[in-house]
Coordinates of N, CA and C in Angstrom, one line a residue:
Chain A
X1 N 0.9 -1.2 0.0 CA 0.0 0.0 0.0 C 0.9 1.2 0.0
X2 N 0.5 2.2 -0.9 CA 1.7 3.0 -1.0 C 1.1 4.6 0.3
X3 N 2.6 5.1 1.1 CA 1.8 5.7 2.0 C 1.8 7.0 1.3
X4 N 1.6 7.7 2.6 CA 1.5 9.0 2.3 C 2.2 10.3 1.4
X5 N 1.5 10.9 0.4 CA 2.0 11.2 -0.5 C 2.6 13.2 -0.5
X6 N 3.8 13.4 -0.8 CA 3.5 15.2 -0.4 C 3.9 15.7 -1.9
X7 N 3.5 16.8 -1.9 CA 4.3 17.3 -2.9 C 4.2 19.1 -3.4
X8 N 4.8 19.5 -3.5 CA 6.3 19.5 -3.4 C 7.2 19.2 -2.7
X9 N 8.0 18.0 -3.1 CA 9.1 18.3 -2.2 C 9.7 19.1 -1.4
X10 N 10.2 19.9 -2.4 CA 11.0 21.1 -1.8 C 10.1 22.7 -2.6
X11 N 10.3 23.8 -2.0 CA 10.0 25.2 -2.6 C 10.7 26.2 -1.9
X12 N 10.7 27.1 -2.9 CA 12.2 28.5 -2.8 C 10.4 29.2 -2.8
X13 N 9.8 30.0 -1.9 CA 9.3 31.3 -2.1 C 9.9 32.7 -1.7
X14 N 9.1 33.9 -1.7 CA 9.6 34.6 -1.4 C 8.3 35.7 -0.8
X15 N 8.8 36.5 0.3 CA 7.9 37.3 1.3 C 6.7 38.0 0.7
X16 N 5.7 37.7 1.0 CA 4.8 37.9 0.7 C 4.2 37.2 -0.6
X17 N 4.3 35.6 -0.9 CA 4.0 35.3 -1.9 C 3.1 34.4 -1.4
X18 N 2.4 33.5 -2.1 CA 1.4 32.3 -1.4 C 2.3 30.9 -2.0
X19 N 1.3 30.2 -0.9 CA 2.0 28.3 -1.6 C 0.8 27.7 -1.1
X20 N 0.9 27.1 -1.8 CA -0.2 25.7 -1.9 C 0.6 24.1 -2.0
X21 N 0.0 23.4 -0.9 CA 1.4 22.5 -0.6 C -0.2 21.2 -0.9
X22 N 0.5 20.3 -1.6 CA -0.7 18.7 -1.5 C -0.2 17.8 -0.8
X23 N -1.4 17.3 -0.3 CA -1.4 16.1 0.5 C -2.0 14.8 -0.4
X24 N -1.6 13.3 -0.6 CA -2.4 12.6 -0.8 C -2.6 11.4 0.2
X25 N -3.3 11.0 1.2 CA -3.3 10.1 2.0 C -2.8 8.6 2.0
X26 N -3.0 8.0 2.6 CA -3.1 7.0 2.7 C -4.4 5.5 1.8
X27 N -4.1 5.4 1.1 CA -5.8 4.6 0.7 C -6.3 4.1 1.7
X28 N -7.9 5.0 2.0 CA -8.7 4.4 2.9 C -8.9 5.4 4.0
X29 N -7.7 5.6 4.3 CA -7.7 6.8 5.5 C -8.5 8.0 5.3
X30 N -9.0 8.3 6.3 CA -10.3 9.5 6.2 C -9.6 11.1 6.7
X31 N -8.6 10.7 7.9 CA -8.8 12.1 8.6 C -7.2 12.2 7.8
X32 N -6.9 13.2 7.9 CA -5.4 14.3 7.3 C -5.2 15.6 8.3
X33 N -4.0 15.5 8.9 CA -3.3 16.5 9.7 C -2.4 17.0 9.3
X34 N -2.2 18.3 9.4 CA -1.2 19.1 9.1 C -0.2 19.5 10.2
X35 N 1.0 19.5 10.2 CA 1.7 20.2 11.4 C 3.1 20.5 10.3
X36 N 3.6 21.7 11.3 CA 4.7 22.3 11.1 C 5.8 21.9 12.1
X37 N 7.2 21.5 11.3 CA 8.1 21.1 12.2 C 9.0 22.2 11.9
X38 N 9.9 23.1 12.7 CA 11.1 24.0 12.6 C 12.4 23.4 13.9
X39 N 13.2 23.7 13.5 CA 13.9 23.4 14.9 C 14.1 23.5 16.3
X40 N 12.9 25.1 16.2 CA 13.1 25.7 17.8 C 11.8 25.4 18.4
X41 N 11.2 25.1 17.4 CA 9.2 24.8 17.7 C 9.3 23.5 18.2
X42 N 10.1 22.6 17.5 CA 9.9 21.0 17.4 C 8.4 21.0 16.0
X43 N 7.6 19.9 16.3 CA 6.4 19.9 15.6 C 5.3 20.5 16.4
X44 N 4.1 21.3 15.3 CA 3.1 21.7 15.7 C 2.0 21.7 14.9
X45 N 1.0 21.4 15.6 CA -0.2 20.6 14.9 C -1.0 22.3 14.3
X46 N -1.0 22.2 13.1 CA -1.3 23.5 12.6 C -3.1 22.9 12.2
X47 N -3.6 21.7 11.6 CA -5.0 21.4 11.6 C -5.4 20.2 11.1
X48 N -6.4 19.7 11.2 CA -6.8 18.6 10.9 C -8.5 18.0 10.3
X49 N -8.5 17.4 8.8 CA -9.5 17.4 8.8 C -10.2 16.0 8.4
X50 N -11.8 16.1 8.3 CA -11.7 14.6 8.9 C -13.5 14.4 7.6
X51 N -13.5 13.9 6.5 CA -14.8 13.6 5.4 C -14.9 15.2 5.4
X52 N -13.7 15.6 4.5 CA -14.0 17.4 4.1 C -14.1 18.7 5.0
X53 N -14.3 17.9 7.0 CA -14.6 19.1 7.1 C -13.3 19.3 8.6
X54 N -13.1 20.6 8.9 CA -12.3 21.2 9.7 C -12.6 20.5 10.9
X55 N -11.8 19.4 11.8 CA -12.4 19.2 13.0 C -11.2 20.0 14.0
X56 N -10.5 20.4 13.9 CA -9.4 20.6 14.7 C -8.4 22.2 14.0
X57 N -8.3 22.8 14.8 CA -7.3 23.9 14.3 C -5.9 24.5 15.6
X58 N -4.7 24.5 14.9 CA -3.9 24.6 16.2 C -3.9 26.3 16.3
X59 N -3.0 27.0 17.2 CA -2.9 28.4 17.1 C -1.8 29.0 16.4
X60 N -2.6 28.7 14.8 CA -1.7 30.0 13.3 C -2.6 30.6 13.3
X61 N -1.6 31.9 12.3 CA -2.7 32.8 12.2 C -3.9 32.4 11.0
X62 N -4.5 33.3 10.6 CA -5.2 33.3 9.8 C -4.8 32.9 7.8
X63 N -3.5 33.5 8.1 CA -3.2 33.3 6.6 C -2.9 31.9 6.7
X64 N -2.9 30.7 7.3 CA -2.8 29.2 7.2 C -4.2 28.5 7.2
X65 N -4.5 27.9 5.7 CA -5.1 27.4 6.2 C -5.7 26.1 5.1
X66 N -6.6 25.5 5.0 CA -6.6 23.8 4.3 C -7.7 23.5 3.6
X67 N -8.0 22.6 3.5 CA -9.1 22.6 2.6 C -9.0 20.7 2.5
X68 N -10.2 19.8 2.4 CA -9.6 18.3 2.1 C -11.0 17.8 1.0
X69 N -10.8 17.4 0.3 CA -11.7 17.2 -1.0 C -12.7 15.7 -0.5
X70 N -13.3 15.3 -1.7 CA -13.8 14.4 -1.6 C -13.3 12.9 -1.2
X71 N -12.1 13.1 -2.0 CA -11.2 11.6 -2.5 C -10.7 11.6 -1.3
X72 N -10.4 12.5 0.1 CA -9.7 12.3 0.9 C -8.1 13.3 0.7
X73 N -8.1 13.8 -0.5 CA -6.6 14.1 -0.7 C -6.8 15.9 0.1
X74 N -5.7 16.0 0.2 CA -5.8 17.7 1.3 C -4.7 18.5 0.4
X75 N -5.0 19.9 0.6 CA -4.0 20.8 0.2 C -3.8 21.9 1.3
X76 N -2.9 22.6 1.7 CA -2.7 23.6 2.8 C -2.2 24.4 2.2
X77 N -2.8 26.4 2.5 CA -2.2 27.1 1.7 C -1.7 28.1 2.8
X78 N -0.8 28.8 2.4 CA -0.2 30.0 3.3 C -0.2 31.1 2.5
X79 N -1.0 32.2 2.9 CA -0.9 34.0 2.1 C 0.0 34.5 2.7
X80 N 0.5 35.6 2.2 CA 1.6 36.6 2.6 C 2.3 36.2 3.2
X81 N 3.0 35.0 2.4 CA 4.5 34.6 3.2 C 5.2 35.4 4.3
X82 N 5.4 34.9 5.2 CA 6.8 35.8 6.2 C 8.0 34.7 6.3
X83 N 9.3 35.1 6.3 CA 10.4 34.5 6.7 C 10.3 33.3 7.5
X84 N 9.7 33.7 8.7 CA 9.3 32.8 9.6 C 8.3 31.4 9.4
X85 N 8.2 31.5 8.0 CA 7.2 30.3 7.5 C 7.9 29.6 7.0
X86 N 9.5 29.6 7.0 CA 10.1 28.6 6.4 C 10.4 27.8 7.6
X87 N 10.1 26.0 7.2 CA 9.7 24.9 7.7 C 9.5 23.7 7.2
X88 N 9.6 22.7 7.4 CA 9.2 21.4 6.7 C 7.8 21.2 7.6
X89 N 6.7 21.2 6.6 CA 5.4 21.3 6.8 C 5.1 19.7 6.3
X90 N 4.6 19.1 7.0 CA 4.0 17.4 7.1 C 3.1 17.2 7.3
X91 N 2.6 16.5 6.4 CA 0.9 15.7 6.1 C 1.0 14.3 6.8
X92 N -0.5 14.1 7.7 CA -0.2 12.9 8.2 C -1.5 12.2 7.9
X93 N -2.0 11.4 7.7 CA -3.1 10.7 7.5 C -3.1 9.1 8.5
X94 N -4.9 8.6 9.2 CA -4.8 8.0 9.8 C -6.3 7.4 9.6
X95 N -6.6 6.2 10.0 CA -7.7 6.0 9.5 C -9.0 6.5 9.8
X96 N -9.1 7.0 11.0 CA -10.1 7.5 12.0 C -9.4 8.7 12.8
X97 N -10.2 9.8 12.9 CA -9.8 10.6 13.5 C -8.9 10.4 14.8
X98 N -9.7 9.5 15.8 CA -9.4 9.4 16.9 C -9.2 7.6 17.1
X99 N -8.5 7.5 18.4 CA -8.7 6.1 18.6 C -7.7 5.0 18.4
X100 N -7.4 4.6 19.4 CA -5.5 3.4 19.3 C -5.3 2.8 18.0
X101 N -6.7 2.4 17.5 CA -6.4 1.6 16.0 C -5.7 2.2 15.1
X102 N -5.8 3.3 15.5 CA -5.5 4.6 14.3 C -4.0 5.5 14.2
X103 N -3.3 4.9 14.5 CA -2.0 5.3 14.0 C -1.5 6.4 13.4
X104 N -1.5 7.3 13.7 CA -0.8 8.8 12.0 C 0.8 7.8 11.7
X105 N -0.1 8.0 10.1 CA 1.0 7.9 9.3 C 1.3 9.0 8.3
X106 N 2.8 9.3 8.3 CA 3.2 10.5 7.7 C 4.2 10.5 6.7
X107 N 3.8 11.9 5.9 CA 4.3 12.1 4.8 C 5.8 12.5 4.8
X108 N 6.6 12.2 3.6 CA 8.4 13.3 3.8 C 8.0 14.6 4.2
X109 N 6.9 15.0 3.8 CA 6.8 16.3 4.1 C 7.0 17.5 3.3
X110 N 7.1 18.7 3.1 CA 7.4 19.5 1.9 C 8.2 20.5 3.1
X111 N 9.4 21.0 2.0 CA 10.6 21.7 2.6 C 10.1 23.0 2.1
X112 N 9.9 23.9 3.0 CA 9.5 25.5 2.0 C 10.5 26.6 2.8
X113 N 11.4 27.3 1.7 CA 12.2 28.1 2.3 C 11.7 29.6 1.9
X114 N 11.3 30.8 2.7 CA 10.6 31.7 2.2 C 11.7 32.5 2.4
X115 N 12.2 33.5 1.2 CA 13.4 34.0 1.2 C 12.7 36.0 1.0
Chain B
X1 N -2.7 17.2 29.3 CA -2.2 15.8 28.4 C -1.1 15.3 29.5
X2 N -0.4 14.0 29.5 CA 0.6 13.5 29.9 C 1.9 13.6 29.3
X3 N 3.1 14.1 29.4 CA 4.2 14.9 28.7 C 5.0 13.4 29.4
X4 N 6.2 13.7 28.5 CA 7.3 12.2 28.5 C 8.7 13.0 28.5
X5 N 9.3 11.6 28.9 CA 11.0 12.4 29.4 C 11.4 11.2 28.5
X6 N 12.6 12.0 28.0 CA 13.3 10.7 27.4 C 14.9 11.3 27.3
X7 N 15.8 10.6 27.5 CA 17.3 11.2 26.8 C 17.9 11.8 25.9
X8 N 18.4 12.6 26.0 CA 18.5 13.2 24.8 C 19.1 12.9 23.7
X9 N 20.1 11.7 23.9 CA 21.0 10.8 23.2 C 20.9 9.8 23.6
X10 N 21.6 8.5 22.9 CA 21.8 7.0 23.1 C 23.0 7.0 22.2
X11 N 23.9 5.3 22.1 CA 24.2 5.4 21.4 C 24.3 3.7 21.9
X12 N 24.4 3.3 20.3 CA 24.5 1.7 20.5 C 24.8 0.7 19.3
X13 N 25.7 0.1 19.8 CA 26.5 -0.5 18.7 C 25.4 -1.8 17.4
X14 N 25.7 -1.6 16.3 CA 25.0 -2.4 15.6 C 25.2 -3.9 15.7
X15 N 23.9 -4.5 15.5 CA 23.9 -5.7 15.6 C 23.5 -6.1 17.4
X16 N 23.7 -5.3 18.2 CA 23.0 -5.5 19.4 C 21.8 -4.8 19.6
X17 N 21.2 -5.0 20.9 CA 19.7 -4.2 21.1 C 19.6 -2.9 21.5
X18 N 18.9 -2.2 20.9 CA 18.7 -0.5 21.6 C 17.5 -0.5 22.4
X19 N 17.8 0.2 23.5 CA 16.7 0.2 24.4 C 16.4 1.7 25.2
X20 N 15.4 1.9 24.5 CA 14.8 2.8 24.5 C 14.3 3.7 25.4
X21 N 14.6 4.2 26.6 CA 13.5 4.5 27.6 C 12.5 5.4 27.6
X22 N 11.6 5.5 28.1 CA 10.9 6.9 28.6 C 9.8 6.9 29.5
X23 N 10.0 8.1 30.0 CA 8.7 7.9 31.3 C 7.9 9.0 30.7
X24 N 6.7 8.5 31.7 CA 5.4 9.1 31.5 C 4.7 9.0 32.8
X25 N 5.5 9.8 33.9 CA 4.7 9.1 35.1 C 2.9 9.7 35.4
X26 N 3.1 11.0 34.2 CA 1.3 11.3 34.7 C 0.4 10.7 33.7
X27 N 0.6 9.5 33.4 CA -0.1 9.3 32.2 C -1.4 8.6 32.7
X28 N -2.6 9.2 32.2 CA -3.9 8.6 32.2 C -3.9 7.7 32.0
X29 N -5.3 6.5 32.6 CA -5.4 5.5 32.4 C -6.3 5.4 30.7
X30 N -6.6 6.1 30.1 CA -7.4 6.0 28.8 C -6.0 6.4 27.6
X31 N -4.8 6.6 28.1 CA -4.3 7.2 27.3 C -2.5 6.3 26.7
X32 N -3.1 6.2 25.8 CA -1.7 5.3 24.9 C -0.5 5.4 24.4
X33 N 0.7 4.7 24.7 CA 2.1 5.0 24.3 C 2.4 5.1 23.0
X34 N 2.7 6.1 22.1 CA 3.1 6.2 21.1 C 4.7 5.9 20.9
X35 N 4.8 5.4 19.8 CA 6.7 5.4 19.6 C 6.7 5.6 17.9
X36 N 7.4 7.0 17.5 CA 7.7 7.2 16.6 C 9.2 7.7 16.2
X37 N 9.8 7.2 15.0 CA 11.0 7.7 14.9 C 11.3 8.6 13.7
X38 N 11.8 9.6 13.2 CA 12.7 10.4 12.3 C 14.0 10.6 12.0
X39 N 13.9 10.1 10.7 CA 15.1 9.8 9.9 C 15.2 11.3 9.3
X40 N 16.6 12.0 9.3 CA 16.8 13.1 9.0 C 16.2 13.4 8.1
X41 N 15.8 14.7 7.6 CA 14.8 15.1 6.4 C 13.5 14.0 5.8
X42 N 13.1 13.5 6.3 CA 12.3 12.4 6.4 C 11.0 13.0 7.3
X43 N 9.8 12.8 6.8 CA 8.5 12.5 8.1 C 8.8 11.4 9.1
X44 N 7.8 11.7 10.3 CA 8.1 10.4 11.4 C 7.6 9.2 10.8
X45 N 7.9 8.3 11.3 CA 7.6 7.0 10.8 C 7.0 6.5 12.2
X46 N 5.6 5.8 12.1 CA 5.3 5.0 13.1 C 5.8 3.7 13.2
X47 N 6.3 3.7 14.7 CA 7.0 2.1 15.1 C 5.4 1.0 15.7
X48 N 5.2 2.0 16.9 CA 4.3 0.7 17.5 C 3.9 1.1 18.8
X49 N 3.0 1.0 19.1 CA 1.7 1.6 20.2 C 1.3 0.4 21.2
X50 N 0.8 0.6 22.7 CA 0.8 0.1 23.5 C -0.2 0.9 24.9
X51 N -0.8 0.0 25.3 CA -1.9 0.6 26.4 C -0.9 -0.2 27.9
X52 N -1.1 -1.2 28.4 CA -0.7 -1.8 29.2 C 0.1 -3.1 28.5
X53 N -0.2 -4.2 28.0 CA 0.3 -4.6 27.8 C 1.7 -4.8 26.7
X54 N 2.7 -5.9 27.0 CA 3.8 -5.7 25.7 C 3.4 -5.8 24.6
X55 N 3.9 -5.3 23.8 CA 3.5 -5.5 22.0 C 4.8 -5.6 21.4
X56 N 4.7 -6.1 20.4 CA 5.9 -6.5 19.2 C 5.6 -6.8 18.0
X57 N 5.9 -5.9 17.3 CA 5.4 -6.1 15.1 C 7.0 -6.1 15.2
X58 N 7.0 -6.3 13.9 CA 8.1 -6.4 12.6 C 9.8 -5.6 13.1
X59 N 9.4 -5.0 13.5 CA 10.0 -3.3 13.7 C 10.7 -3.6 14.9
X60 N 9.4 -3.9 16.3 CA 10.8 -3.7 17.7 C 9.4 -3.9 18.3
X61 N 10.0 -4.0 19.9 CA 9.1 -4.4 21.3 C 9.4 -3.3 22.0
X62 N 7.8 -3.4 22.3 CA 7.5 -2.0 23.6 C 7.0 -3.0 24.6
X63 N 7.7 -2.4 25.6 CA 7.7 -3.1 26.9 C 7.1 -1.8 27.8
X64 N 5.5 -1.7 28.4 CA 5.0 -1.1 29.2 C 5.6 -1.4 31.0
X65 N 5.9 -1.0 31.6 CA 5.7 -1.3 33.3 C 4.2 -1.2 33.6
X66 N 4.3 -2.0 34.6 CA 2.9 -2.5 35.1 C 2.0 -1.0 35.9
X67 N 2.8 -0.3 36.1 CA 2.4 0.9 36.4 C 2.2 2.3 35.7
X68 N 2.6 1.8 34.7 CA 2.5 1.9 33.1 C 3.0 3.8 33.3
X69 N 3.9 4.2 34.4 CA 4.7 5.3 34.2 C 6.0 5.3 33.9
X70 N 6.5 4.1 32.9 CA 7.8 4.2 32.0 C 7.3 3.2 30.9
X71 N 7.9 2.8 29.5 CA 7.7 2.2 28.8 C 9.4 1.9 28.1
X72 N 9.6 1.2 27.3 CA 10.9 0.5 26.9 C 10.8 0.2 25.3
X73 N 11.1 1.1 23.9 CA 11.2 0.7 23.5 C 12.6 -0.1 22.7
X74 N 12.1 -1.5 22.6 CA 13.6 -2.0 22.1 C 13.2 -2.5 21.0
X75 N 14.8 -2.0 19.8 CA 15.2 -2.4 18.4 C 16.0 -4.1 18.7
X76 N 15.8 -5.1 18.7 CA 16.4 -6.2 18.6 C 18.2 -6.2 18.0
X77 N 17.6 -5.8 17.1 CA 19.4 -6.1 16.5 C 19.5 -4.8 15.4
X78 N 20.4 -3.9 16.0 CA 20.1 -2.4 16.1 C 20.7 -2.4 14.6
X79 N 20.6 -1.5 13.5 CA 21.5 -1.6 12.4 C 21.7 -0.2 11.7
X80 N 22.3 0.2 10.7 CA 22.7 2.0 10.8 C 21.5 2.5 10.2
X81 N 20.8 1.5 9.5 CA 19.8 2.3 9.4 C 19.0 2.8 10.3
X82 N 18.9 2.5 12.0 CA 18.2 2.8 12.8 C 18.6 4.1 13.7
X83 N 19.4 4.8 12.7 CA 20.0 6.1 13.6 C 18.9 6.9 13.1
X84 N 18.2 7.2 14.2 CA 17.4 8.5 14.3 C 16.8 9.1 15.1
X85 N 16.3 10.2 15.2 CA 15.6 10.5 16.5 C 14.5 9.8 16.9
X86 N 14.1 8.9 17.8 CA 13.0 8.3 18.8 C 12.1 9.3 19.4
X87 N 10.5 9.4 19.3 CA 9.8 9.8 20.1 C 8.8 9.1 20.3
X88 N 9.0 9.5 22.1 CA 7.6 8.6 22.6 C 6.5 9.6 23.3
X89 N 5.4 9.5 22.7 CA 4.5 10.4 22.9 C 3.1 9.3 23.2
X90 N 2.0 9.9 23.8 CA 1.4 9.7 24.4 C -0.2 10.2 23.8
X91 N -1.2 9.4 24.1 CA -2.0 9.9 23.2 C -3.7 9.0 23.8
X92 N -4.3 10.4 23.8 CA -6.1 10.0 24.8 C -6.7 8.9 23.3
X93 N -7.1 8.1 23.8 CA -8.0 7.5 23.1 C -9.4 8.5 22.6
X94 N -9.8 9.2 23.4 CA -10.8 10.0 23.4 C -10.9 11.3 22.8
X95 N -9.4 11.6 21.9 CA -9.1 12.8 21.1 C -8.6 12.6 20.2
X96 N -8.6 13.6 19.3 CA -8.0 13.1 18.2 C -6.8 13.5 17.9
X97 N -6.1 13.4 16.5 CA -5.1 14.2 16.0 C -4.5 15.5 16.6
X98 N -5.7 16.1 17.0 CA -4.7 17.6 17.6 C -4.0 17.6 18.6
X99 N -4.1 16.0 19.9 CA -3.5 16.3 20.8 C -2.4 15.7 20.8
X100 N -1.9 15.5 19.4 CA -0.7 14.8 19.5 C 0.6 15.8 20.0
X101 N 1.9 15.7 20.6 CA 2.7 16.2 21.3 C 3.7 15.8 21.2
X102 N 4.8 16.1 20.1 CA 6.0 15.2 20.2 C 6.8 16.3 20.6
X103 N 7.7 15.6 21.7 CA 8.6 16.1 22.7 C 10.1 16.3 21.6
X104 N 11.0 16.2 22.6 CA 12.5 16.7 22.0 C 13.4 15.0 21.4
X105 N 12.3 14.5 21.9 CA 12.8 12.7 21.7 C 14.3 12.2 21.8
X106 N 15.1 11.0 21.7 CA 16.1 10.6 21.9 C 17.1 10.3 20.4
X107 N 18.0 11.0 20.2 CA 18.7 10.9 19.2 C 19.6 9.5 19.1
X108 N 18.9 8.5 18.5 CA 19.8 7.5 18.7 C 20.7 7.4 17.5
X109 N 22.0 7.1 17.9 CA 23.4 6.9 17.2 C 23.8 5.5 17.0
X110 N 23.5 4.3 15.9 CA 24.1 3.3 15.4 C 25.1 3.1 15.3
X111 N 26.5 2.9 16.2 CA 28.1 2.8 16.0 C 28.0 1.3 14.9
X112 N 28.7 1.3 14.0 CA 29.3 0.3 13.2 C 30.4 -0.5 14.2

């Protein structure tokens, strides 16, 4: 079963530009989480959604934010880049929102450096 | 939530066992041991989860204490591919995804 899928790999933006980063899950898996990892943060759960709709949001601002389609596949977009949005941003998919069976499994992740 | 301590390094020669520690002494009784690891530039990889009792897949054995405020994960027969950061994180049956919490986890080092 092939897992979780990201992509872009990598992206060069620049201050004040947007990105749109995809996620493709897991086959089967329903819910998709987003978090941001940086070095001084560690990881942080930026949101999560679960049959298209928003169940969960961590504390970003406003210009972060996601969207998850029918098929289960998710995209996460960021407006007016700041410096400080450079991060390797990770997709995680699981089969149920909640619950021991349910494992997050995760994506390489997408490298975005905002210059 | 229940927060975990773990070392901040290990280091362990290949071909023997890595052992893993970490405590969780406030951990609820509804709430489950996560063990995940990260390979540099890589997402975490899930190892293997545990309520009270031991468990063992493919990968390695989690060893709960009966008081279930430490846990043990061990790699059998440790190899270079197993150098990477370890986290054990902790996680309510009764929540979902957002309350996941991965700590500063243990940098484990595969000596050749």
């Amino acid at each position: 079963k092939a897992g979780v899928t990201q992509t872009p790999r990598y992206l060069i933006k620049t201050r004040g530009q947007q990105v749109t980063l995809s996620c493709s899950p897991i086959s089967g898996h329903r819910s998709v989480s987003w978090y941001q990892q940086t070095p001084g943060q560690g990881l942080q759960f930026l949101f999560e959604y679960f049959s298209e709709t928003q169940r969960n949001k961590g504390n970003f601002p406003g210009r972060f934010s996601g969207r998850q389609f029918s098929n289960s596949r998710s995209e996460m977009n960021v407006s007016t880049l700041e410096l400080g949005d450079s991060a390797l941003y990770l997709c995680a998919s699981s089969l149920w929102s909640s619950g021991p069976g349910s494992p997050l499994h995760f994506g390489n992740g997408t490298r975005l450096t905002v210059t | 939530d229940a927060k975990t301590t773990q070392p901040p390094s290990m280091d362990c020669a290949e071909g023997r066992a890595a052992n893993l520690p970490c405590n969780h002494s406030t951990i609820s009784g509804n709430e489950y041991v996560y063990w995940y690891r990260q390979i540099h530039s890589q997402g975490p990889q899930y190892i293997i989860h545990g309520l009270k009792n031991n468990e063992t897949n493919e990968m390695a054995s989690l060893i709960i204490t009966e008081d279930r405020k430490s846990s043990t994960l061990i790699l059998p027969h440790a190899t270079l591919r197993d150098t990477a950061v370890y986290y054990c994180i902790v996680r309510p049956t009764n929540f979902g995804n957002e309350k996941l919490t991965f700590g500063t986890g243990t940098r484990l080092t595969i000596i050749p």
